[in-house]
């Protein structure tokens, strides 16, 4: 790791009341790379993502963005930094078209009137930049799109705002084989375009298909963050299920004393 | 860095090349027709059922009762429907959010009572009384909207309570049921006077030219940026339709329709027509061209998505109710003008149901997210044609109500089925 990571988290703790969900988490995401965040149900993936997105404030630890320590208290703060999160339920309005969804809440206006032409141009340029050719018309309603196309729109919406870090929560969970391939291709292209991408997934095939690094969470602790090329499928599964694999992971079990 | 890519990277699927640069800058008329058919098949019926119903009903009634087509009846039809169309336009805003306002009818009654009392009992000038009536509407909307959006009571319950409450308010304002007559010439002119024939033509010409210029400019702008624009042929067809339909209407309305020309001449476009036209333009502009309108659709489509996009859902909800009650006030003013008076039944009995029916028959969805202001006008005309035509055929009010109710049910059924159809994909 020679350059500064786009996102660097150090020693993040997060509790909800008496329950400590995240313990001393360290995570880095580099520009141009896909960092996969894996972990079993309840490992703390969603909480960590919400901390990154500013929905949950962190209790302790450092949040560094482009090397600078920052304080993220709300989704607005996160968006201002260039952090965009695509949640699993996408949050699209079925009755609006693609352009309207991409600009929802941040419309371009000319005086009182919406500047539809400029928005359509920008949306088209964004989709072209991502080499998306699966949507026929930008003016078709989202209700007429397939699951993969919806995911594409949600991702394009996140990229539209010169974002630097895009976090994708299970983007392929509800998709078929062909659509999963398309979305993964898109995820890869985001990184190739110079963004830092954090991909949450349960699917090991997806993780190995696109990611450069893998960060495995186990019971609220970061078991290991490794290069995807240096580990095997089986090792990652072991990290997810037991928190360690060979010489990877903490020396003691996560339930015992700290290292 | 990308050298660290895992070996199992999926093959990039080879997509057919025809999707590349797929859109010609201008689609032909045939393409547009085909796209429209696709939409209809997908359950996006739009104004189709209302327009078809209107044509069928008009043909039906004019074959059975030729007097239906008379100039006098045509003008009557427009003035009869105007009040309920205004209320229906307001309801469109509320229905777009998936809410309902059952109190819009009596809200219009309260506003009409305020107008009449200020005009007749207190001698206010017409503009002062109209402003007070509109303000009453705005306050009513603010109250209902706050209870729905901030307190979180379902709109059905809030407006049902308001429906009863306002009925009482009208009675109290009118001193237990007296009839307050309206004598102000300006207010009476709204529903009873006509534009001069020349002014009717000038207004139509202005609308047609304005429409053509706006459409052409928009299309030019889009084509200049390499976006798919509306082809000039379609613009010509649309403008032609406006000119032909509008021209026919103005021509008919400019004919003498007085039974006794010596006593009084009666010709020209009724003043309510441009009033409704102006509301239609303003409402359509708000919904289709402004960010506020887009946010109404967004909240109606998915309140959660709108909230996450940073839209203030409570503000949008409250303002939709304010708009609805203000337009109900306009409906009340038109009703007061048409009836020459305000009594406890103004805005009561079937006014609300006809207005809701108008919006739904026109194609506005009861589930929210789909609808336009023009739906209220089309649906309102359908309702008026049914009432008027059946009246001419000598049916009792009982039959008229039953038929109008059935048409509303059919429209709501079409709405529910088209929603299921588009959800299946």
XYZ file of C-alpha atoms in Angstrom:
684
model
C 0.000 0.000 0.000
C 1.978 2.906 -1.267
C -0.676 5.594 -1.775
C -3.158 6.942 0.727
C -6.347 4.941 0.852
C -9.520 6.818 -0.068
C -11.195 5.537 3.063
C -9.362 4.433 6.133
C -11.064 3.386 9.340
C -9.033 2.732 12.483
C -10.220 1.349 15.783
C -13.940 1.852 15.108
C -16.200 0.897 18.027
C -19.969 0.990 17.872
C -22.494 -0.031 20.493
C -26.243 -0.010 20.571
C -27.060 0.354 24.228
C -25.312 -2.456 26.089
C -24.590 -4.428 22.907
C -21.247 -3.708 21.316
C -21.622 -4.480 17.628
C -18.264 -3.351 16.266
C -14.958 -3.870 18.075
C -11.830 -2.038 17.019
C -12.522 -2.255 13.280
C -9.834 -1.287 10.776
C -10.737 -1.078 7.119
C -9.182 0.618 4.127
C -10.511 1.082 0.615
C -8.242 2.264 -2.178
C -9.090 4.169 -5.322
C -9.211 1.880 -8.322
C -9.835 -1.200 -6.229
C -12.821 -3.260 -5.214
C -12.704 -4.155 -1.538
C -15.060 -6.964 -0.684
C -16.572 -6.890 2.793
C -17.624 -10.383 3.784
C -18.978 -11.880 6.947
C -21.753 -14.058 8.252
C -25.178 -12.727 9.179
C -24.832 -10.554 12.243
C -21.105 -10.028 11.794
C -21.636 -6.279 11.637
C -21.405 -5.586 7.900
C -24.552 -3.490 7.716
C -23.682 -1.549 10.856
C -20.236 -0.805 9.494
C -21.737 0.399 6.209
C -24.177 2.633 8.063
C -21.271 4.078 10.051
C -19.457 4.822 6.787
C -22.608 6.388 5.360
C -23.171 8.563 8.426
C -26.458 6.959 9.461
C -24.911 5.687 12.708
C -22.342 7.905 14.419
C -19.237 6.002 15.512
C -18.456 5.709 19.240
C -14.693 5.691 18.944
C -11.993 5.435 16.313
C -10.701 7.406 13.353
C -12.514 8.001 10.063
C -9.940 9.139 7.520
C -10.951 10.230 4.058
C -8.144 10.788 1.537
C -5.812 10.734 4.525
C -7.599 13.538 6.385
C -9.486 12.804 9.593
C -13.144 13.724 9.125
C -16.319 13.630 11.191
C -19.351 12.118 9.520
C -22.528 12.720 11.474
C -25.201 12.464 8.789
C -25.760 11.042 5.321
C -25.382 14.601 4.071
C -21.839 14.801 5.497
C -21.004 11.535 3.787
C -22.401 12.721 0.479
C -20.427 15.951 0.758
C -17.210 13.918 1.067
C -18.100 11.887 -2.008
C -19.362 8.765 -0.246
C -22.393 7.163 -1.877
C -24.082 4.050 -0.566
C -26.357 1.824 -2.613
C -28.576 -0.015 -0.155
C -30.052 -3.386 -0.875
C -33.595 -2.118 -1.361
C -32.292 0.472 -3.893
C -34.883 3.111 -2.958
C -36.071 3.928 -6.457
C -39.439 5.417 -7.374
C -41.171 3.016 -9.759
C -43.385 5.689 -11.221
C -40.510 7.960 -12.262
C -38.186 7.479 -15.199
C -34.464 6.717 -15.056
C -33.270 10.317 -15.291
C -35.735 11.511 -12.649
C -34.617 8.772 -10.279
C -30.943 9.490 -10.787
C -31.410 13.167 -9.954
C -34.110 12.785 -7.295
C -33.675 15.393 -4.590
C -30.797 17.055 -6.476
C -32.546 18.180 -9.631
C -30.965 20.671 -11.998
C -33.194 23.685 -12.428
C -33.392 26.673 -14.711
C -35.195 29.195 -12.555
C -38.452 27.578 -11.482
C -38.389 24.962 -14.183
C -36.620 21.620 -14.174
C -33.769 21.462 -16.659
C -34.697 18.087 -18.117
C -32.365 18.270 -21.093
C -29.235 18.900 -19.015
C -30.172 16.142 -16.579
C -30.770 13.698 -19.410
C -27.418 14.627 -20.961
C -25.591 14.116 -17.683
C -27.368 10.816 -17.037
C -26.552 9.611 -20.541
C -22.893 10.603 -20.119
C -22.693 8.768 -16.782
C -24.201 5.605 -18.203
C -21.906 5.838 -21.221
C -18.935 6.206 -18.897
C -19.993 2.963 -17.250
C -20.517 1.350 -20.696
C -24.095 0.575 -19.779
C -25.988 -0.513 -22.857
C -28.748 -2.492 -21.222
C -31.282 0.320 -20.974
C -33.061 1.340 -24.142
C -34.346 4.756 -23.231
C -33.486 6.994 -20.300
C -37.088 8.122 -20.315
C -38.568 4.735 -19.525
C -40.099 4.268 -16.119
C -38.221 2.277 -13.516
C -41.268 0.013 -13.115
C -40.524 -1.356 -16.582
C -36.914 -2.315 -15.736
C -35.536 -5.696 -14.746
C -33.789 -6.259 -11.421
C -30.352 -5.920 -12.990
C -31.310 -2.725 -14.769
C -32.658 -1.276 -11.516
C -29.375 -2.093 -9.810
C -27.584 -0.409 -12.693
C -29.697 2.723 -12.264
C -29.057 2.768 -8.513
C -25.308 2.418 -9.071
C -25.271 5.052 -11.807
C -27.149 7.360 -9.422
C -24.361 6.892 -6.895
C -21.658 7.616 -9.466
C -23.330 10.700 -10.897
C -22.150 13.015 -8.149
C -18.385 12.762 -8.624
C -18.319 10.342 -5.774
C -15.006 8.876 -4.671
C -16.213 5.944 -2.642
C -19.178 3.782 -3.562
C -20.461 1.173 -1.122
C -22.700 -1.525 -2.591
C -24.813 -3.594 -0.207
C -25.463 -7.043 -1.715
C -25.985 -5.755 -5.258
C -26.428 -9.221 -6.755
C -28.523 -10.816 -4.018
C -31.781 -10.911 -5.960
C -30.433 -11.321 -9.493
C -30.251 -14.143 -11.991
C -27.032 -15.452 -13.521
C -26.805 -13.167 -16.555
C -27.830 -10.063 -14.630
C -25.352 -10.852 -11.860
C -22.597 -10.975 -14.471
C -23.679 -7.608 -15.830
C -23.759 -5.974 -12.415
C -20.381 -7.432 -11.445
C -18.942 -6.133 -14.677
C -20.307 -2.723 -13.748
C -18.790 -2.950 -10.264
C -15.412 -3.767 -11.787
C -15.733 -0.835 -14.172
C -16.414 1.570 -11.300
C -13.049 0.643 -9.838
C -11.335 0.757 -13.222
C -12.693 4.304 -13.580
C -10.734 5.224 -10.459
C -13.317 4.960 -7.697
C -12.854 3.155 -4.448
C -15.531 0.465 -4.246
C -16.645 -1.475 -1.194
C -18.717 -4.511 -2.136
C -20.714 -6.396 0.440
C -21.543 -9.902 -0.634
C -22.387 -13.340 0.639
C -21.448 -14.956 -2.600
C -17.817 -16.165 -2.745
C -17.900 -16.458 -6.540
C -18.886 -12.812 -6.845
C -16.251 -11.788 -4.340
C -13.435 -13.566 -6.147
C -14.736 -12.452 -9.531
C -14.306 -8.746 -8.970
C -12.478 -7.864 -5.795
C -8.855 -6.881 -5.253
C -8.981 -7.113 -1.475
C -11.161 -9.033 0.891
C -12.028 -7.855 4.384
C -13.642 -10.511 6.550
C -15.714 -9.584 9.584
C -16.353 -12.082 12.327
C -18.563 -11.305 15.313
C -17.979 -7.579 15.044
C -14.199 -7.797 14.652
C -12.105 -7.530 11.531
C -10.711 -11.037 11.138
C -8.393 -10.127 8.301
C -8.007 -7.860 5.319
C -6.101 -9.642 2.573
C -5.393 -9.471 -1.133
C -7.829 -11.586 -3.091
C -4.993 -13.097 -5.115
C -3.238 -14.372 -1.994
C -6.054 -16.388 -0.479
C -8.180 -19.293 -1.516
C -11.885 -19.672 -1.471
C -11.655 -22.075 1.462
C -9.509 -19.703 3.511
C -12.063 -16.900 3.154
C -14.891 -19.203 4.171
C -12.871 -20.189 7.227
C -12.259 -16.544 8.098
C -15.978 -15.875 7.860
C -17.042 -18.833 9.943
C -14.317 -19.055 12.589
C -12.590 -15.707 12.400
C -9.192 -17.195 11.537
C -7.509 -19.391 8.987
C -3.979 -20.664 9.418
C -1.787 -17.686 10.135
C -4.495 -15.253 8.997
C -6.619 -13.557 11.609
C -5.995 -12.756 15.244
C -3.907 -15.170 17.319
C -6.590 -15.800 19.876
C -10.229 -16.508 19.307
C -12.264 -13.338 19.082
C -14.146 -14.286 22.206
C -10.991 -14.566 24.264
C -8.475 -11.943 25.261
C -7.166 -9.505 22.707
C -3.922 -10.186 20.894
C -3.504 -2.866 -8.727
C -5.806 -4.465 -11.231
C -3.201 -7.195 -11.629
C -4.538 -8.503 -8.362
C -7.708 -9.462 -10.165
C -8.932 -12.898 -9.338
C -8.752 -15.474 -12.103
C -12.459 -16.242 -12.036
C -13.430 -12.912 -13.518
C -16.540 -13.500 -15.594
C -16.426 -13.376 -19.341
C -17.804 -10.095 -20.534
C -20.964 -11.125 -22.306
C -21.005 -10.117 -25.931
C -24.053 -8.065 -26.415
C -25.545 -7.569 -29.827
C -24.267 -4.393 -31.397
C -27.659 -3.007 -32.293
C -28.089 -1.597 -28.823
C -25.052 0.590 -29.349
C -26.036 4.167 -30.174
C -29.452 2.661 -30.414
C -31.590 5.754 -30.423
C -31.969 7.747 -33.570
C -32.275 11.391 -32.541
C -35.814 11.500 -33.811
C -38.264 8.671 -33.689
C -40.832 8.402 -36.472
C -44.555 8.693 -35.907
C -44.852 4.926 -36.255
C -42.332 4.365 -33.460
C -44.241 6.692 -31.198
C -47.491 4.933 -31.985
C -45.884 1.579 -31.249
C -44.382 2.835 -27.981
C -47.794 4.145 -26.962
C -49.375 0.763 -27.695
C -46.684 -0.918 -25.588
C -47.485 1.429 -22.736
C -51.183 0.665 -22.985
C -50.452 -3.054 -22.980
C -48.256 -2.619 -19.921
C -51.175 -1.114 -18.043
C -50.349 2.560 -18.566
C -53.732 3.477 -19.936
C -53.431 7.203 -19.338
C -56.318 9.239 -20.704
C -57.454 6.545 -23.144
C -60.505 5.199 -21.226
C -61.788 8.686 -20.420
C -61.463 9.973 -23.981
C -62.994 6.802 -25.428
C -65.808 6.947 -22.867
C -66.445 10.597 -23.645
C -66.714 9.921 -27.388
C -68.955 6.873 -26.934
C -71.254 8.662 -24.466
C -71.570 11.741 -26.665
C -72.423 9.653 -29.743
C -74.855 7.560 -27.714
C -76.730 10.482 -26.190
C -76.817 12.557 -29.376
C -78.310 9.629 -31.298
C -81.008 9.079 -28.675
C -81.646 12.733 -27.817
C -80.603 15.148 -30.591
C -81.117 18.047 -28.175
C -77.964 16.815 -26.398
C -75.942 18.292 -29.255
C -77.653 21.699 -29.135
C -75.535 24.773 -28.506
C -77.401 25.577 -25.336
C -76.846 22.137 -23.896
C -73.161 22.151 -24.822
C -72.624 25.415 -22.942
C -74.684 24.102 -20.030
C -72.550 20.981 -19.865
C -69.390 23.069 -19.446
C -70.797 25.373 -16.776
C -72.391 22.438 -14.921
C -69.130 20.543 -14.692
C -66.797 23.467 -13.896
C -67.188 23.521 -10.109
C -66.674 19.820 -9.661
C -63.743 19.852 -12.123
C -61.982 22.493 -10.000
C -62.405 20.341 -6.882
C -61.266 17.255 -8.823
C -58.093 19.076 -9.937
C -57.219 19.664 -6.314
C -57.976 16.060 -5.452
C -55.480 14.924 -8.101
C -52.644 16.397 -5.989
C -53.807 14.492 -2.910
C -54.531 11.277 -4.812
C -51.022 11.414 -6.331
C -49.660 10.928 -2.812
C -51.949 7.933 -2.299
C -54.030 9.950 0.165
C -57.682 11.026 -0.015
C -59.539 14.191 0.932
C -63.176 13.398 1.703
C -63.755 16.894 3.042
C -63.049 18.735 -0.228
C -66.773 19.077 -0.994
C -67.740 20.684 2.286
C -64.480 22.661 2.332
C -65.725 24.246 -0.892
C -69.060 24.845 0.882
C -67.359 26.600 3.792
C -65.347 28.788 1.407
C -68.483 29.614 -0.622
C -70.318 30.535 2.600
C -67.436 32.817 3.642
C -67.574 34.440 0.207
C -71.335 34.974 0.233
C -71.491 36.297 3.789
C -68.675 38.774 3.221
C -70.195 39.937 -0.075
C -73.836 40.163 0.914
C -73.908 40.697 4.692
C -70.746 42.759 5.057
C -70.583 44.477 1.684
C -67.001 43.501 0.912
C -65.726 44.067 -2.638
C -65.535 40.878 -4.726
C -61.730 40.648 -4.691
C -61.618 40.915 -0.896
C -64.257 38.221 -0.517
C -62.516 35.942 -3.041
C -59.197 36.412 -1.240
C -60.868 35.570 2.085
C -62.477 32.456 0.578
C -59.130 31.307 -0.842
C -57.418 31.999 2.475
C -60.077 29.933 4.228
C -59.279 27.122 1.822
C -55.554 27.424 2.494
C -56.072 27.323 6.275
C -58.326 24.270 5.980
C -55.687 22.521 3.858
C -52.923 23.454 6.273
C -54.921 22.035 9.183
C -55.726 18.751 7.432
C -52.225 18.456 5.982
C -50.580 18.989 9.368
C -52.805 16.403 11.019
C -51.956 13.891 8.301
C -48.263 14.622 7.749
C -47.056 15.675 11.209
C -49.452 13.969 13.629
C -49.758 10.903 11.420
C -53.512 10.310 11.455
C -54.604 8.492 8.264
C -55.994 10.994 5.776
C -59.178 8.956 5.432
C -60.007 9.515 9.105
C -58.900 13.149 9.267
C -60.928 14.123 6.235
C -63.927 12.025 7.280
C -63.954 13.969 10.533
C -63.499 17.195 8.583
C -66.345 16.151 6.263
C -68.722 16.088 9.233
C -67.145 19.088 10.897
C -67.345 21.350 7.861
C -70.947 20.337 7.271
C -71.583 21.760 10.730
C -69.489 24.860 10.022
C -71.533 25.624 6.911
C -74.743 25.334 8.959
C -73.370 27.595 11.695
C -72.107 30.167 9.178
C -75.442 30.198 7.385
C -77.429 30.542 10.652
C -79.023 27.101 10.562
C -79.796 26.872 6.940
C -80.724 30.250 5.581
C -79.940 30.906 1.992
C -77.489 33.778 1.370
C -77.889 35.172 -2.116
C -74.948 36.473 -4.121
C -75.579 39.668 -6.057
C -72.070 40.826 -6.878
C -71.951 41.154 -10.697
C -68.305 40.035 -10.982
C -68.860 36.823 -9.036
C -72.099 36.119 -10.904
C -70.312 36.641 -14.223
C -67.931 33.709 -13.606
C -70.507 31.011 -14.279
C -73.246 32.987 -16.005
C -71.585 35.346 -18.503
C -69.724 34.688 -21.699
C -66.685 36.073 -23.445
C -67.426 38.097 -26.547
C -67.130 35.888 -29.648
C -64.046 37.779 -30.856
C -62.293 37.384 -27.517
C -63.023 33.660 -27.664
C -61.222 33.346 -30.980
C -58.322 35.535 -29.826
C -57.873 33.414 -26.719
C -57.915 30.184 -28.725
C -55.402 31.567 -31.225
C -53.157 32.672 -28.375
C -53.313 29.220 -26.782
C -52.613 27.408 -30.052
C -49.643 29.611 -30.949
C -48.258 29.469 -27.419
C -48.607 25.699 -27.345
C -46.921 25.248 -30.717
C -44.053 27.602 -29.875
C -43.370 25.997 -26.485
C -43.402 22.485 -27.936
C -41.218 23.456 -30.868
C -38.684 25.237 -28.666
C -38.446 22.276 -26.338
C -37.975 19.858 -29.197
C -35.342 22.111 -30.820
C -33.446 22.365 -27.543
C -33.402 18.596 -27.122
C -32.419 17.885 -30.714
C -29.665 20.491 -30.455
C -28.212 18.490 -27.563
C -28.497 15.201 -29.404
C -31.357 13.924 -27.276
C -34.449 12.226 -28.622
C -36.879 15.005 -29.436
C -40.512 14.867 -30.416
C -40.720 14.760 -34.202
C -42.162 17.831 -35.893
C -44.885 15.691 -37.460
C -46.236 14.746 -34.036
C -46.034 18.357 -32.896
C -48.063 19.322 -35.956
C -50.636 16.619 -35.219
C -50.943 17.738 -31.603
C -51.209 21.414 -32.448
C -53.678 20.546 -35.203
C -55.802 18.645 -32.695
C -55.789 21.634 -30.339
C -56.799 23.974 -33.153
C -59.534 21.701 -34.571
C -61.109 20.700 -31.224
C -60.751 24.151 -29.706
C -61.961 25.783 -32.923
C -65.045 23.569 -33.071
C -65.829 24.318 -29.430
C -65.382 28.070 -29.812
C -67.431 28.050 -33.025
C -70.314 26.198 -31.367
C -70.211 28.359 -28.270
C -70.185 31.516 -30.372
C -73.531 30.573 -31.946
C -76.644 32.262 -30.638
C -78.199 29.984 -28.026
C -80.844 32.257 -26.554
C -84.392 30.996 -26.993
C -85.586 34.529 -27.496
C -82.985 36.721 -29.156
C -85.039 39.893 -28.781
C -85.091 39.627 -24.975
C -81.436 38.737 -24.555
C -78.572 37.512 -26.680
C -76.650 34.534 -25.372
C -73.458 33.612 -27.163
C -69.740 33.236 -26.606
C -67.463 31.021 -24.548
C -68.611 30.847 -20.897
C -66.129 32.640 -18.635
C -65.643 29.501 -16.512
C -63.983 27.811 -19.499
C -60.887 30.055 -19.532
C -60.908 29.966 -15.710
C -60.692 26.154 -15.738
C -58.207 26.382 -18.630
C -55.927 28.655 -16.605
C -56.096 26.314 -13.592
C -55.320 23.390 -15.894
C -52.248 25.157 -17.303
C -51.023 26.210 -13.865
C -51.578 22.757 -12.347
C -49.972 20.942 -15.262
C -46.970 23.277 -15.180
C -46.563 22.696 -11.437
C -46.751 18.922 -11.687
C -44.798 18.344 -14.890
C -42.188 21.091 -14.985
C -41.208 22.019 -11.449
C -39.168 20.201 -8.846
C -42.067 20.478 -6.431
C -44.308 18.563 -8.830
C -41.676 15.897 -9.367
C -41.372 15.468 -5.609
C -45.133 14.943 -5.352
C -44.818 12.070 -7.813
C -41.758 10.766 -5.957
C -43.519 10.732 -2.579
C -46.516 9.046 -4.197
C -44.277 6.447 -5.822
C -42.092 5.663 -2.827
C -42.102 7.838 0.272
C -39.004 6.022 1.561
C -37.010 6.682 -1.621
C -38.083 10.321 -1.503
C -37.061 10.633 2.138
C -33.640 9.147 1.430
C -33.210 11.533 -1.492
C -33.508 14.379 1.013
C -37.063 15.415 0.103
C -39.169 16.695 3.005
C -42.069 14.262 2.788
C -44.111 16.100 5.445
C -43.822 19.383 3.542
C -44.920 17.754 0.278
C -47.898 16.064 1.984
C -49.029 19.251 3.725
C -48.759 21.376 0.600
C -50.746 18.864 -1.453
C -53.626 19.228 1.020
C -53.291 23.025 0.918
C -53.477 22.974 -2.896
C -56.468 20.645 -2.750
C -58.422 22.857 -0.361
C -57.529 26.021 -2.298
C -58.877 24.480 -5.494
C -61.934 23.364 -3.512
C -62.369 27.048 -2.618
C -62.299 27.886 -6.330
C -64.915 25.182 -6.884
C -67.012 26.749 -4.114
C -66.769 30.195 -5.692
C -67.868 28.774 -9.056
C -70.762 26.967 -7.356
C -71.839 30.163 -5.568
C -71.735 32.023 -8.879
C -73.713 29.355 -10.707
C -76.337 29.032 -7.989
C -76.598 32.810 -7.435
C -76.589 31.925 -3.758
C -75.041 29.751 -1.082
C -77.094 27.360 1.006
C -76.197 24.504 3.372
C -76.160 22.096 0.429
C -73.441 23.961 -1.445
C -70.544 21.529 -1.746
C -72.644 18.871 -0.062
C -74.482 15.758 -1.182
C -72.766 14.269 -4.208
C -70.237 17.037 -4.972
C -67.260 15.266 -3.398
C -68.064 11.863 -4.842
C -68.485 13.317 -8.318
C -65.131 15.093 -7.948
C -63.301 11.961 -6.774
C -65.069 10.080 -9.559
C -63.915 12.667 -12.093
C -60.269 12.324 -11.098
C -60.362 8.521 -11.080
C -62.396 8.178 -14.278
C -59.879 10.507 -15.925
C -57.098 8.066 -15.075
C -55.639 9.254 -11.758
C -54.709 6.261 -9.625
C -56.149 5.802 -6.139
C -52.878 4.104 -5.179
C -50.802 7.218 -5.710
C -47.972 8.087 -8.048
C -49.960 8.233 -11.260
C -52.230 10.986 -12.520
C -52.379 14.367 -14.188
C -54.439 17.508 -13.746
C -55.992 17.020 -17.172
C -57.500 13.761 -15.867
C -59.806 15.853 -13.690
C -61.063 17.770 -16.723
C -61.625 14.677 -18.890
C -63.226 12.698 -16.070
C -65.295 15.702 -15.038
C -66.653 15.972 -18.572
C -67.506 12.250 -18.610
C -69.419 12.628 -15.337
C -71.185 15.751 -16.588
C -72.138 14.066 -19.867
C -73.624 11.103 -17.986
C -75.618 13.357 -15.647
C -76.716 15.711 -18.388
C -77.520 13.043 -20.997
C -79.471 10.868 -18.596
C -81.352 13.927 -17.391
C -82.361 14.675 -20.989
C -83.517 11.083 -21.385
C -85.822 11.595 -18.450
C -84.204 9.291 -15.954
C -84.670 10.070 -12.280
C -81.791 11.248 -10.078
C -81.800 7.803 -8.508
C -80.837 6.165 -11.775
C -78.295 8.905 -12.518
C -76.542 8.342 -9.186
C -76.552 4.589 -9.622
C -75.028 4.821 -13.106
C -72.417 7.402 -12.067
C -71.489 5.210 -9.108
C -71.088 2.190 -11.371
C -68.860 4.161 -13.754
C -66.683 5.193 -10.798
C -66.426 1.547 -9.740
C -65.461 0.491 -13.246
C -62.798 3.221 -13.385
C -61.395 2.188 -10.003
C -61.415 -1.427 -11.181
C -59.477 -0.524 -14.318
C -57.029 1.382 -12.097
C -56.537 -1.595 -9.764
C -56.111 -4.037 -12.648
C -53.655 -1.876 -14.555
C -51.664 -1.502 -11.349
C -51.541 -5.283 -10.924
C -50.526 -5.638 -14.514
C -47.570 -3.289 -14.196
C -46.574 -4.898 -10.875
C -46.348 -8.315 -12.505
C -43.155 -7.435 -14.283
